[in-house]
């Protein structure tokens, strides 16, 4: 039986709304091995907890929290051979939804033994203020602005709906512009997503052809100075054909460089958390992390043919 470190964020939305959930989840995890319980004590503490537990012999690092907490733990595990096992405890739970782990932490904990370890690539973002890895996605421009403007109190009350409120609050505004170089494809954009997953925020699929088993990002970039331009983009995303929208480019990528096109600062987010401002370099890091994944995800994560956009 593996030695298990159980890291959880006491401030995660699902845990705040469900007293006793942590204890019930720990009970389910104990059936797979001895558990060391490790609550986080504040922002940026989860990665150090993971490093400490791995040094003490943890073979599985089970994380109950949101995508931000999973990101922190992953940053503490890069290059190790311990296996990361996320459980849904946050607002969007992008990674858990993407892989079919689901949104119920008790069911996810009970099914831990059915998961299989896979070595995967991760993303890395380097800017003047940020030097971090990420599992799911990095975004520059519009979506990072939405992340930066979400009211924490509203997020605690409304969950994912708070991001939609913040996003629709951008309608009619002018958007900061930036230049991007995506494996040599150069363009000017107001939003760029470098994704390792199809699921976006638990509700949408912007990137549609990538999986965690691929050694690339799916890079999706959008042009437009006025946010009204994004209303037809949203229709294209909902229809499952964003690559066919004029002003949208979709392509596989491994290295992306982005810099602001003017004096207006352009924010960046990774895994749904604010990550500073451009300029930034986003690159793929192969063979970086072991992730415990459901068999159903491994079976369906077959690489689909890439649909690239017409030249702008």
GROMACS .gro file of C-alpha atoms in nm:
model
  312
    1UNK     CA    1   0.000   0.000   0.000
    2UNK     CA    2   0.142   0.342  -0.092
    3UNK     CA    3   0.233   0.602   0.166
    4UNK     CA    4  -0.010   0.889   0.106
    5UNK     CA    5   0.020   1.260   0.172
    6UNK     CA    6  -0.324   1.423   0.188
    7UNK     CA    7  -0.297   1.797   0.117
    8UNK     CA    8  -0.609   2.009   0.134
    9UNK     CA    9  -0.697   2.377   0.124
   10UNK     CA   10  -0.932   2.463   0.416
   11UNK     CA   11  -1.043   2.775   0.224
   12UNK     CA   12  -1.148   2.587  -0.093
   13UNK     CA   13  -1.504   2.672  -0.192
   14UNK     CA   14  -1.650   2.321  -0.179
   15UNK     CA   15  -1.496   2.257   0.164
   16UNK     CA   16  -1.628   2.582   0.312
   17UNK     CA   17  -1.978   2.495   0.195
   18UNK     CA   18  -1.967   2.135   0.324
   19UNK     CA   19  -1.849   2.100   0.685
   20UNK     CA   20  -1.722   1.750   0.754
   21UNK     CA   21  -1.637   1.679   0.391
   22UNK     CA   22  -1.263   1.672   0.458
   23UNK     CA   23  -1.294   1.409   0.731
   24UNK     CA   24  -1.519   1.187   0.519
   25UNK     CA   25  -1.282   1.215   0.224
   26UNK     CA   26  -0.981   1.126   0.438
   27UNK     CA   27  -1.166   0.818   0.562
   28UNK     CA   28  -1.216   0.705   0.201
   29UNK     CA   29  -0.850   0.766   0.116
   30UNK     CA   30  -0.727   0.566   0.417
   31UNK     CA   31  -0.848   0.246   0.253
   32UNK     CA   32  -0.553   0.277   0.010
   33UNK     CA   33  -0.272   0.325   0.259
   34UNK     CA   34  -0.141   0.521   0.557
   35UNK     CA   35  -0.227   0.889   0.531
   36UNK     CA   36  -0.038   1.197   0.649
   37UNK     CA   37  -0.284   1.487   0.674
   38UNK     CA   38  -0.142   1.822   0.557
   39UNK     CA   39  -0.368   2.130   0.554
   40UNK     CA   40  -0.231   2.434   0.374
   41UNK     CA   41  -0.172   2.741   0.589
   42UNK     CA   42  -0.200   3.008   0.323
   43UNK     CA   43  -0.121   3.091  -0.040
   44UNK     CA   44   0.192   2.928  -0.188
   45UNK     CA   45   0.233   2.676   0.096
   46UNK     CA   46   0.102   2.363  -0.079
   47UNK     CA   47   0.411   2.312  -0.296
   48UNK     CA   48   0.646   2.309   0.002
   49UNK     CA   49   0.416   2.063   0.179
   50UNK     CA   50   0.435   1.831  -0.120
   51UNK     CA   51   0.816   1.851  -0.134
   52UNK     CA   52   0.841   1.778   0.237
   53UNK     CA   53   0.610   1.478   0.221
   54UNK     CA   54   0.786   1.331  -0.084
   55UNK     CA   55   1.120   1.367   0.096
   56UNK     CA   56   0.967   1.170   0.382
   57UNK     CA   57   0.858   0.887   0.152
   58UNK     CA   58   0.512   0.978   0.020
   59UNK     CA   59   0.433   0.782  -0.298
   60UNK     CA   60   0.093   0.939  -0.364
   61UNK     CA   61   0.014   1.305  -0.309
   62UNK     CA   62  -0.364   1.336  -0.289
   63UNK     CA   63  -0.488   1.695  -0.322
   64UNK     CA   64  -0.834   1.811  -0.216
   65UNK     CA   65  -0.881   2.166  -0.337
   66UNK     CA   66  -0.934   2.386  -0.638
   67UNK     CA   67  -0.722   2.415  -0.951
   68UNK     CA   68  -0.500   2.673  -0.781
   69UNK     CA   69  -0.412   2.435  -0.497
   70UNK     CA   70  -0.351   2.149  -0.742
   71UNK     CA   71  -0.122   2.382  -0.936
   72UNK     CA   72   0.078   2.468  -0.624
   73UNK     CA   73   0.121   2.102  -0.533
   74UNK     CA   74   0.225   2.013  -0.888
   75UNK     CA   75   0.492   2.283  -0.876
   76UNK     CA   76   0.635   2.113  -0.569
   77UNK     CA   77   0.637   1.773  -0.744
   78UNK     CA   78   0.796   1.852  -1.083
   79UNK     CA   79   1.074   1.602  -1.155
   80UNK     CA   80   0.980   1.366  -0.870
   81UNK     CA   81   0.840   1.015  -0.915
   82UNK     CA   82   0.559   1.048  -0.663
   83UNK     CA   83   0.211   1.041  -0.819
   84UNK     CA   84  -0.029   1.334  -0.802
   85UNK     CA   85  -0.395   1.247  -0.741
   86UNK     CA   86  -0.632   1.547  -0.753
   87UNK     CA   87  -0.973   1.546  -0.586
   88UNK     CA   88  -1.234   1.814  -0.664
   89UNK     CA   89  -1.263   2.069  -0.384
   90UNK     CA   90  -1.272   2.406  -0.558
   91UNK     CA   91  -1.489   2.620  -0.783
   92UNK     CA   92  -1.428   2.503  -1.140
   93UNK     CA   93  -1.220   2.186  -1.086
   94UNK     CA   94  -1.103   2.198  -1.448
   95UNK     CA   95  -0.855   1.912  -1.419
   96UNK     CA   96  -1.101   1.679  -1.245
   97UNK     CA   97  -1.380   1.753  -1.491
   98UNK     CA   98  -1.142   1.714  -1.785
   99UNK     CA   99  -1.019   1.371  -1.679
  100UNK     CA  100  -1.354   1.231  -1.569
  101UNK     CA  101  -1.264   1.231  -1.200
  102UNK     CA  102  -1.582   1.433  -1.154
  103UNK     CA  103  -1.696   1.693  -0.904
  104UNK     CA  104  -1.783   1.469  -0.607
  105UNK     CA  105  -1.473   1.432  -0.386
  106UNK     CA  106  -1.612   1.133  -0.194
  107UNK     CA  107  -1.677   0.934  -0.512
  108UNK     CA  108  -1.342   1.041  -0.651
  109UNK     CA  109  -1.161   0.931  -0.334
  110UNK     CA  110  -1.340   0.595  -0.333
  111UNK     CA  111  -1.222   0.533  -0.691
  112UNK     CA  112  -0.854   0.621  -0.637
  113UNK     CA  113  -0.751   0.258  -0.668
  114UNK     CA  114  -0.893   0.242  -1.021
  115UNK     CA  115  -0.664   0.514  -1.153
  116UNK     CA  116  -0.345   0.444  -1.341
  117UNK     CA  117  -0.016   0.637  -1.329
  118UNK     CA  118   0.095   0.818  -1.642
  119UNK     CA  119   0.398   1.038  -1.695
  120UNK     CA  120   0.287   1.363  -1.859
  121UNK     CA  121   0.426   1.690  -1.990
  122UNK     CA  122   0.333   2.017  -1.820
  123UNK     CA  123   0.346   2.382  -1.916
  124UNK     CA  124   0.587   2.642  -1.784
  125UNK     CA  125   0.538   3.019  -1.777
  126UNK     CA  126   0.829   3.258  -1.732
  127UNK     CA  127   0.778   3.634  -1.695
  128UNK     CA  128   0.937   3.916  -1.499
  129UNK     CA  129   0.739   3.821  -1.188
  130UNK     CA  130   0.634   3.459  -1.244
  131UNK     CA  131   0.829   3.136  -1.290
  132UNK     CA  132   0.579   2.854  -1.254
  133UNK     CA  133   0.461   2.528  -1.407
  134UNK     CA  134   0.098   2.457  -1.488
  135UNK     CA  135  -0.110   2.150  -1.563
  136UNK     CA  136  -0.414   2.277  -1.750
  137UNK     CA  137  -0.368   2.612  -1.923
  138UNK     CA  138  -0.213   2.955  -1.944
  139UNK     CA  139  -0.402   3.253  -2.079
  140UNK     CA  140  -0.299   3.606  -2.174
  141UNK     CA  141  -0.528   3.901  -2.227
  142UNK     CA  142  -0.906   3.884  -2.185
  143UNK     CA  143  -0.947   3.575  -1.970
  144UNK     CA  144  -0.663   3.680  -1.739
  145UNK     CA  145  -0.833   4.019  -1.702
  146UNK     CA  146  -1.151   3.835  -1.600
  147UNK     CA  147  -0.954   3.630  -1.345
  148UNK     CA  148  -0.799   3.948  -1.204
  149UNK     CA  149  -1.133   4.125  -1.167
  150UNK     CA  150  -1.338   3.846  -1.007
  151UNK     CA  151  -1.460   3.958  -0.666
  152UNK     CA  152  -1.351   3.693  -0.407
  153UNK     CA  153  -1.666   3.743  -0.200
  154UNK     CA  154  -1.888   3.693  -0.505
  155UNK     CA  155  -1.679   3.390  -0.604
  156UNK     CA  156  -1.738   3.233  -0.261
  157UNK     CA  157  -2.114   3.285  -0.298
  158UNK     CA  158  -2.169   3.216  -0.669
  159UNK     CA  159  -1.884   2.979  -0.757
  160UNK     CA  160  -1.820   2.956  -1.133
  161UNK     CA  161  -2.098   3.206  -1.203
  162UNK     CA  162  -1.871   3.479  -1.064
  163UNK     CA  163  -1.642   3.440  -1.367
  164UNK     CA  164  -1.934   3.480  -1.606
  165UNK     CA  165  -2.042   3.794  -1.417
  166UNK     CA  166  -1.691   3.933  -1.447
  167UNK     CA  167  -1.666   3.832  -1.815
  168UNK     CA  168  -1.993   3.992  -1.922
  169UNK     CA  169  -1.885   4.302  -1.730
  170UNK     CA  170  -1.616   4.340  -1.997
  171UNK     CA  171  -1.868   4.376  -2.282
  172UNK     CA  172  -1.820   4.704  -2.468
  173UNK     CA  173  -1.474   4.772  -2.331
  174UNK     CA  174  -1.157   4.815  -2.532
  175UNK     CA  175  -0.914   4.526  -2.489
  176UNK     CA  176  -0.539   4.542  -2.436
  177UNK     CA  177  -0.342   4.424  -2.738
  178UNK     CA  178  -0.031   4.206  -2.748
  179UNK     CA  179   0.198   4.039  -2.999
  180UNK     CA  180   0.238   3.661  -2.994
  181UNK     CA  181   0.483   3.423  -3.157
  182UNK     CA  182   0.343   3.068  -3.156
  183UNK     CA  183   0.616   2.839  -3.287
  184UNK     CA  184   0.693   3.103  -3.550
  185UNK     CA  185   0.335   3.211  -3.627
  186UNK     CA  186   0.327   3.583  -3.542
  187UNK     CA  187   0.006   3.778  -3.480
  188UNK     CA  188  -0.154   4.052  -3.272
  189UNK     CA  189  -0.422   3.940  -3.027
  190UNK     CA  190  -0.639   4.038  -2.735
  191UNK     CA  191  -0.661   3.683  -2.597
  192UNK     CA  192  -0.444   3.376  -2.630
  193UNK     CA  193  -0.493   3.039  -2.462
  194UNK     CA  194  -0.219   2.775  -2.441
  195UNK     CA  195  -0.408   2.470  -2.321
  196UNK     CA  196  -0.329   2.113  -2.222
  197UNK     CA  197  -0.698   2.034  -2.169
  198UNK     CA  198  -1.025   2.066  -2.357
  199UNK     CA  199  -1.231   2.174  -2.057
  200UNK     CA  200  -1.233   2.546  -1.987
  201UNK     CA  201  -1.374   2.664  -1.657
  202UNK     CA  202  -1.601   2.363  -1.627
  203UNK     CA  203  -1.849   2.494  -1.887
  204UNK     CA  204  -1.679   2.541  -2.225
  205UNK     CA  205  -1.439   2.371  -2.464
  206UNK     CA  206  -1.215   2.625  -2.635
  207UNK     CA  207  -0.926   2.390  -2.712
  208UNK     CA  208  -1.083   2.079  -2.865
  209UNK     CA  209  -0.801   1.854  -2.988
  210UNK     CA  210  -0.546   1.827  -2.708
  211UNK     CA  211  -0.507   1.588  -2.416
  212UNK     CA  212  -0.274   1.560  -2.118
  213UNK     CA  213  -0.104   1.272  -2.297
  214UNK     CA  214   0.005   1.492  -2.590
  215UNK     CA  215   0.347   1.655  -2.606
  216UNK     CA  216   0.211   1.993  -2.714
  217UNK     CA  217  -0.029   2.271  -2.627
  218UNK     CA  218  -0.332   2.363  -2.827
  219UNK     CA  219  -0.282   2.736  -2.887
  220UNK     CA  220  -0.602   2.933  -2.955
  221UNK     CA  221  -0.566   3.305  -3.025
  222UNK     CA  222  -0.829   3.572  -3.082
  223UNK     CA  223  -0.807   3.915  -3.243
  224UNK     CA  224  -1.019   4.220  -3.166
  225UNK     CA  225  -0.986   4.557  -2.996
  226UNK     CA  226  -1.347   4.578  -2.878
  227UNK     CA  227  -1.493   4.304  -2.659
  228UNK     CA  228  -1.813   4.299  -2.873
  229UNK     CA  229  -1.600   4.094  -3.114
  230UNK     CA  230  -1.613   3.809  -2.861
  231UNK     CA  231  -1.988   3.757  -2.886
  232UNK     CA  232  -1.959   3.571  -3.222
  233UNK     CA  233  -1.647   3.400  -3.088
  234UNK     CA  234  -1.856   3.266  -2.800
  235UNK     CA  235  -2.112   3.136  -3.049
  236UNK     CA  236  -1.833   2.959  -3.238
  237UNK     CA  237  -1.701   2.802  -2.919
  238UNK     CA  238  -2.048   2.687  -2.815
  239UNK     CA  239  -2.098   2.540  -3.163
  240UNK     CA  240  -1.773   2.347  -3.130
  241UNK     CA  241  -1.608   2.525  -3.426
  242UNK     CA  242  -1.392   2.809  -3.293
  243UNK     CA  243  -1.124   2.742  -3.557
  244UNK     CA  244  -1.365   2.844  -3.832
  245UNK     CA  245  -1.438   3.190  -3.686
  246UNK     CA  246  -1.264   3.481  -3.866
  247UNK     CA  247  -1.009   3.625  -3.626
  248UNK     CA  248  -0.942   3.295  -3.446
  249UNK     CA  249  -0.630   3.084  -3.494
  250UNK     CA  250  -0.592   2.729  -3.363
  251UNK     CA  251  -0.271   2.525  -3.387
  252UNK     CA  252  -0.051   2.282  -3.192
  253UNK     CA  253   0.247   2.451  -3.026
  254UNK     CA  254   0.536   2.394  -2.791
  255UNK     CA  255   0.679   2.742  -2.733
  256UNK     CA  256   0.493   3.075  -2.725
  257UNK     CA  257   0.631   3.425  -2.673
  258UNK     CA  258   0.399   3.713  -2.590
  259UNK     CA  259   0.461   4.085  -2.530
  260UNK     CA  260   0.233   4.385  -2.493
  261UNK     CA  261   0.169   4.584  -2.811
  262UNK     CA  262   0.136   4.917  -2.630
  263UNK     CA  263   0.164   5.080  -2.291
  264UNK     CA  264  -0.143   4.906  -2.147
  265UNK     CA  265  -0.038   4.613  -1.924
  266UNK     CA  266  -0.161   4.271  -2.034
  267UNK     CA  267  -0.228   4.020  -1.753
  268UNK     CA  268  -0.158   3.645  -1.756
  269UNK     CA  269  -0.325   3.356  -1.574
  270UNK     CA  270  -0.223   2.995  -1.517
  271UNK     CA  271  -0.471   2.729  -1.408
  272UNK     CA  272  -0.722   3.000  -1.323
  273UNK     CA  273  -0.492   3.203  -1.098
  274UNK     CA  274  -0.341   3.546  -1.168
  275UNK     CA  275   0.023   3.515  -1.281
  276UNK     CA  276   0.149   3.866  -1.345
  277UNK     CA  277   0.182   4.046  -1.678
  278UNK     CA  278   0.344   4.020  -2.020
  279UNK     CA  279   0.608   3.980  -2.154
  280UNK     CA  280   0.612   3.605  -2.098
  281UNK     CA  281   0.741   3.281  -2.245
  282UNK     CA  282   0.519   2.972  -2.233
  283UNK     CA  283   0.687   2.641  -2.304
  284UNK     CA  284   0.616   2.269  -2.279
  285UNK     CA  285   0.818   2.062  -2.030
  286UNK     CA  286   0.812   1.691  -2.129
  287UNK     CA  287   0.822   1.398  -1.887
  288UNK     CA  288   0.766   1.628  -1.590
  289UNK     CA  289   0.507   1.470  -1.361
  290UNK     CA  290   0.328   1.145  -1.277
  291UNK     CA  291  -0.049   1.183  -1.264
  292UNK     CA  292  -0.300   0.922  -1.147
  293UNK     CA  293  -0.566   0.914  -1.421
  294UNK     CA  294  -0.893   0.723  -1.462
  295UNK     CA  295  -0.885   0.443  -1.718
  296UNK     CA  296  -1.182   0.597  -1.897
  297UNK     CA  297  -0.979   0.912  -1.965
  298UNK     CA  298  -0.681   0.715  -2.093
  299UNK     CA  299  -0.910   0.529  -2.332
  300UNK     CA  300  -1.076   0.837  -2.478
  301UNK     CA  301  -0.770   1.066  -2.486
  302UNK     CA  302  -0.690   0.965  -2.841
  303UNK     CA  303  -0.526   1.235  -3.048
  304UNK     CA  304  -0.775   1.382  -3.297
  305UNK     CA  305  -0.659   1.536  -3.625
  306UNK     CA  306  -0.568   1.900  -3.578
  307UNK     CA  307  -0.802   2.152  -3.737
  308UNK     CA  308  -0.598   2.465  -3.792
  309UNK     CA  309  -0.758   2.795  -3.878
  310UNK     CA  310  -0.751   2.958  -4.221
  311UNK     CA  311  -0.474   3.216  -4.249
  312UNK     CA  312  -0.591   3.545  -4.104
   0.00000   0.00000   0.00000
